Amino acid sequence: MTHTEYQNAVELLKKYSYHYYVLDDPITTDEEYDILYHKVVAYEHENPSHILADSPTQRVGDQPQEKFDKARHLSRMWSLEDLFNRDELDTWVNRITKVYGNVTFGCEPKFDGASLNLIYEGGRLSQAITRGDGVEGEDVTQNAKTIQSIPLSIDYAGRIEIRGEVVIFKDDFEQINEERLKNGESLFANPRNAAAGSLRQLDTRITASRRLVFMPYGIGENSLDIPNLSERMEWVYALGFRRPAMRHVCRSAEEIEGFYQEMLGVRDTFEMLLDGMVIKVDSISVQDELGYTVKNPRWAAAYKFPAIEKLTVLRDVILQVGRSGVVTPVAIVEPVDIEGVTVERSTLHNFDEIQRKDIRIGDKVIILRSGDVIPKIVKVIASERTGSEAVVPRPTHCPVCGSELLDEGALIKCQNLSCEARVVNSIIYFASKQCLNIDGLGDKIVEALHKAGLVHDVSDLFSLTMEQLLSLEGFKEKKSRNLIDAIAAARGCECWRFINALGIEHIGEVASKTLCGAFGTAFDTASREEILALEGFGGEMVESILEFVRVNGEKIETLRSILSPVAPVKIEAAENPFKGKSVVITGTMSVPRDVIKNLLESLGAKVASSVSKKTDYVVYGEDAGSKYDKAVELGVALLTESAFREMCEADASAPLADEATAPQGSGVKPKYSLFD
């Protein structure tokens, strides 16, 4: 085989693979493919320096990887707001059309798999990253290259992120589980579980054997000059990616509902599992205008399919004590299979809920499971009662420490700060991956340290000694040293990790990052009004923070002095009309609202999401709605976009729009100014 023949053979193999894995339309036999494939392998063995990077032989590595490295996405991967019924759909659509008029919406299946972000540079697949926390995931590039429906090269020279869902076809899932059963291995619970596990195999040969499929659903960072998402996705499919079976651009909530019902009717005919339909504003410029909340894009939502319900029997109710001391009832039910998941437990929320639904031990109940939502009992079949059912008693004493419980109605709490359940669970959470990420400090070790009397509070971790650890069963010198070093490495952690690790009720990673960005490590000095002004923060969250700070002020200070968390570097803005002011932006502007938001923040303003008496200015554009009306009602100063520009122009310290959004020292020059 000559080099030219080799190149032609590689192109032919790629064509065969595209028709087989992407189009589901084979144009040759397996035998013919194998013969040509082995000719290519033979040539590459004799001419290793001539191997093409996108040759099909390069999809599987020879050596297993030792670990997956962390990698950051070029732009954030967001989660979607869930819609469960027509009323919620109407509300979501009306919120957009009220401001932007006749908006169109792209609709497509929501595949139930593992999210993956592909980065192409110079036409080559350079990196594949799992979703992770949306900002940072795991680099699984070698595994992604084994997925035949992911092109190793594309006809596009720029840098671009192509996002999608890695799925396993239902038939392939059944075959995998049959093989695992024969080999005495544990079975995968469902295709999504199998896809996620297969994508994270250290041995790429295992990943290659699982017949994973990549279904693209969106684009991250890019420089495309294509105005609508539907057109951008057509462009993506033309690059060699698989096209979903159903896609449609809708012009109203009625049309969306009709397409949803159509998809729901054929849901079971899809080769892979679906758990709903994704709805996205089609216009990229409107997407930019709508922007994001702290968790979700405002321009996209997941319209979930009805959850699957099964009938089972409530066998018992057990009690769990969380790190905040709340005692939660958990239902133990007769095992029932729901979409490949064996459900044996269900949330009961609280004892008021048990009483309201009149749930009794021994009842026949309908249990609901939707996606990743914790299964819950939605209905009791009271007509099936025999008289042997038992009322669930409200607990009066902690099931762990035996101390008397505080009954506040909906919430029943253990007030004993030394309760083993509270101490152990709070330390486990403190050390977890999403908090301080202390390697090696798992559940069993925390329990052992507490049982030995070495830790009674998270702060005790930082005074542990080698001698103390070596006195424990199973602790050798290397293990002890690694744990001491891992705990010490938590010092100087990122500010948001410190806040998240405190375990404040209702405050997770996203909220912790928002608090840290607004107040740094001194979040506990912020007022109710200041916290409430943060985007995404409601009354319940604010009260939870204030109550935690009130009760645990000394604990926060102690941990802050131990950890010395690092706050984001803030550059003090020069004096200007907006420094220290609370500003709300509403309506359609001549530039994306995020540009104005970033500019205001660079000027030292606090950009809030809602209008209150504490608001200093409301900057408004066309089609300003309820926020404008609220400002008029409260007498808040109103600024048109042009008036806002004039105030900024009068102040020499105001940066240009692109400079306001660029990292310090990046050398980014503005493409345009708000003041052109």
mmCIF file of C-alpha atoms in Angstrom, residues 1-8 10 40-58 124:
data_model
loop_
_atom_site.group_PDB
_atom_site.id
_atom_site.type_symbol
_atom_site.label_atom_id
_atom_site.label_comp_id
_atom_site.label_asym_id
_atom_site.label_seq_id
_atom_site.Cartn_x
_atom_site.Cartn_y
_atom_site.Cartn_z
ATOM 1 C CA MET A 1 0.000 0.000 0.000
ATOM 2 C CA THR A 2 1.376 3.407 -1.004
ATOM 3 C CA HIS A 3 0.942 6.509 1.177
ATOM 4 C CA THR A 4 -1.725 7.829 -1.215
ATOM 5 C CA GLU A 5 -3.575 4.509 -1.046
ATOM 6 C CA TYR A 6 -3.306 4.658 2.746
ATOM 7 C CA GLN A 7 -4.817 8.168 2.800
ATOM 8 C CA ASN A 8 -7.662 7.048 0.538
ATOM 9 C CA VAL A 10 -8.515 6.176 5.865
ATOM 10 C CA VAL A 40 -4.524 0.361 7.338
ATOM 11 C CA VAL A 41 -3.190 -1.107 10.600
ATOM 12 C CA ALA A 42 -0.469 -2.990 8.701
ATOM 13 C CA TYR A 43 0.616 0.136 6.830
ATOM 14 C CA GLU A 44 0.741 2.204 10.038
ATOM 15 C CA HIS A 45 2.779 -0.501 11.775
ATOM 16 C CA GLU A 46 5.400 -0.282 9.026
ATOM 17 C CA ASN A 47 5.198 3.523 8.718
ATOM 18 C CA PRO A 48 4.521 4.963 12.210
ATOM 19 C CA SER A 49 5.624 8.458 11.204
ATOM 20 C CA HIS A 50 2.917 8.573 8.514
ATOM 21 C CA ILE A 51 -0.044 7.846 10.810
ATOM 22 C CA LEU A 52 -2.864 10.339 10.320
ATOM 23 C CA ALA A 53 -4.271 11.849 13.530
ATOM 24 C CA ASP A 54 -7.867 11.157 12.463
ATOM 25 C CA SER A 55 -7.241 7.564 11.381
ATOM 26 C CA PRO A 56 -9.878 5.195 12.874
ATOM 27 C CA THR A 57 -7.022 3.208 14.444
ATOM 28 C CA GLN A 58 -6.244 6.170 16.724
ATOM 29 C CA ARG A 124 -9.013 18.745 15.386
#
